[in-house]
């Protein structure tokens, strides 16, 4: 496959001389697909993504009202983005059945871009005119220590993290990356992905460091980081969306609940509805990814259909070792 056909964040053709020099001092490797990847501040990035991380760290000026949606890839980001957009649109008097609702015309990733992959991919001083009206909504796959370190240290902005059972996340990554690379999701691809996942050397890995960074952040200051779980959102969507609304400062009124507007938002943001929209069937992200790739099954426990008992055991052991004593259960 011609590298130019790949999303730019997985490539290595947009890095500065300074970044090249930095990379030469970092741990680096070639991943299962033959892409260059390196470890910066404890997290693995493709080179172009690292450039975006550095641009972000250099240039991001937080505003107190900023909202950042964070996740490990394939953990429910698209859903969280859709819910957040729908919740905040209420203050702009957009109800979920308005014909001009933004979610009907753009993919959630188009409405809430990634800091390191979209906004800061090319420059440390991007044009942020599109975000002029507060709150600005951004997203990220960076671990908390990486966004926190330089840019957000003293900012009261809000972060929402969505965490998913890592076995389902792995399977979702396998299908998604096979779609991106236009290859069959074969067992041998799954085995390579599994090895990298368990070693912690995959894109944005290790997963345990990622999850722990936000988990600890949420324990230290629950008003700053809201820790959500994909499985809880599936099991009790009404309670979880209310929790999200309270955290974002836009709780549902009794009248909204009674009039069914909460349920309408859940319906608007459901996988079934989003995937049926024309923009998500045929559109592409600014980063060249087909919108349809973001919607697959959305099931809890789908990994059971693909992982062998040995693979499951190995992941369980890693979780037990790395997350021991932190209070987080899978
Ligand atoms: P990203 O990291 O590329 O943004 P992300 O949205 O986090 O991807 O994860 C995609 C997963 O969320 C897919 O899971 P699956 O592969 O196990 O099916 C996708 O189907 C699921 N998903 C996308 N939209 C929704 C939604 N509205 N409700 C529930 N799950 C969803």
CSV table of N, CA and C and ligand atoms in Angstrom, one decimal, residues 73-79 109 114 141 164 172 176 230 269-271 274 294-298, ligand 1:
chain,number,residue,atom,x,y,z
A,73,UNK,N,-7.3,4.5,22.3
A,73,UNK,CA,-8.0,4.2,21.0
A,73,UNK,C,-9.0,3.0,21.1
A,74,UNK,N,-10.1,3.2,20.5
A,74,UNK,CA,-11.2,2.1,20.4
A,74,UNK,C,-11.8,1.8,21.7
A,75,UNK,N,-12.0,2.8,22.5
A,75,UNK,CA,-12.6,2.6,23.8
A,75,UNK,C,-14.0,3.3,24.0
A,76,UNK,N,-14.5,3.9,22.9
A,76,UNK,CA,-15.8,4.5,22.9
A,76,UNK,C,-15.7,6.0,22.7
A,77,UNK,N,-14.6,6.5,22.1
A,77,UNK,CA,-14.4,7.9,21.8
A,77,UNK,C,-15.5,8.5,21.0
A,78,UNK,N,-15.9,7.8,19.9
A,78,UNK,CA,-16.9,8.4,19.0
A,78,UNK,C,-18.2,8.6,19.7
A,79,UNK,N,-18.6,7.6,20.5
A,79,UNK,CA,-19.8,7.7,21.2
A,79,UNK,C,-19.8,8.8,22.3
A,109,UNK,N,-16.1,12.9,15.1
A,109,UNK,CA,-14.6,13.2,15.0
A,109,UNK,C,-14.4,14.5,14.3
A,114,UNK,N,-9.1,15.7,17.3
A,114,UNK,CA,-8.0,15.3,18.2
A,114,UNK,C,-7.0,16.4,18.2
A,141,UNK,N,-5.9,11.1,22.5
A,141,UNK,CA,-5.5,9.8,22.9
A,141,UNK,C,-4.3,9.8,23.8
A,164,UNK,N,-12.4,1.2,28.4
A,164,UNK,CA,-13.2,0.1,28.0
A,164,UNK,C,-12.4,-1.2,28.3
A,172,UNK,N,-11.3,-4.5,18.8
A,172,UNK,CA,-11.7,-3.4,18.0
A,172,UNK,C,-10.6,-2.8,17.2
A,176,UNK,N,-10.2,-2.4,13.2
A,176,UNK,CA,-10.1,-1.0,12.7
A,176,UNK,C,-8.8,-0.9,11.9
A,230,UNK,N,-17.1,2.3,29.3
A,230,UNK,CA,-17.9,1.9,28.2
A,230,UNK,C,-19.0,0.9,28.6
A,269,UNK,N,-27.5,9.4,19.5
A,269,UNK,CA,-26.1,9.0,19.6
A,269,UNK,C,-25.9,7.5,19.5
A,270,UNK,N,-27.0,6.8,19.3
A,270,UNK,CA,-26.8,5.3,19.3
A,270,UNK,C,-26.0,4.9,18.1
A,271,UNK,N,-25.3,3.8,18.2
A,271,UNK,CA,-24.5,3.3,17.1
A,271,UNK,C,-25.4,3.0,15.9
A,274,UNK,N,-26.3,6.5,14.4
A,274,UNK,CA,-25.1,7.3,13.8
A,274,UNK,C,-24.7,6.6,12.5
A,294,UNK,N,-15.6,3.8,12.0
A,294,UNK,CA,-15.7,4.0,13.4
A,294,UNK,C,-16.9,3.3,14.0
A,295,UNK,N,-17.7,2.7,13.2
A,295,UNK,CA,-18.9,2.0,13.7
A,295,UNK,C,-18.8,0.5,13.3
A,296,UNK,N,-18.7,-0.4,14.3
A,296,UNK,CA,-18.7,-1.8,14.0
A,296,UNK,C,-19.8,-2.5,14.7
A,297,UNK,N,-19.5,-3.2,15.8
A,297,UNK,CA,-20.6,-3.9,16.6
A,297,UNK,C,-21.0,-3.2,17.8
A,298,UNK,N,-20.0,-2.6,18.5
A,298,UNK,CA,-20.3,-1.9,19.8
A,298,UNK,C,-20.8,-2.9,20.8
B,1,LIG,P1,-11.4,5.8,18.0
B,1,LIG,O1,-10.5,5.5,19.1
B,1,LIG,O2,-10.9,5.5,16.6
B,1,LIG,O3,-12.1,7.1,18.1
B,1,LIG,P2,-13.7,4.6,19.3
B,1,LIG,O4,-14.9,5.3,18.9
B,1,LIG,O5,-13.0,4.9,20.6
B,1,LIG,O6,-12.6,4.7,18.1
B,1,LIG,O7,-14.0,3.0,19.3
B,1,LIG,C1,-14.7,2.4,18.3
B,1,LIG,C2,-15.6,1.4,19.0
B,1,LIG,O8,-16.7,2.0,19.5
B,1,LIG,C3,-16.1,0.3,18.0
B,1,LIG,O9,-16.3,-0.9,18.8
B,1,LIG,P3,-16.3,-2.3,18.2
B,1,LIG,O10,-15.1,-2.4,17.2
B,1,LIG,O11,-16.1,-3.3,19.3
B,1,LIG,O12,-17.6,-2.5,17.5
B,1,LIG,C4,-17.5,0.9,17.6
B,1,LIG,O13,-18.4,0.0,17.1
B,1,LIG,C5,-17.9,1.5,18.9
B,1,LIG,N1,-18.9,2.6,18.8
B,1,LIG,C6,-18.9,3.6,17.8
B,1,LIG,N2,-19.9,4.4,18.0
B,1,LIG,C7,-20.7,3.9,19.0
B,1,LIG,C8,-21.9,4.3,19.7
B,1,LIG,N3,-22.6,5.3,19.2
B,1,LIG,N4,-22.3,3.5,20.7
B,1,LIG,C9,-21.6,2.4,21.1
B,1,LIG,N5,-20.5,2.0,20.6
B,1,LIG,C10,-20.0,2.7,19.5
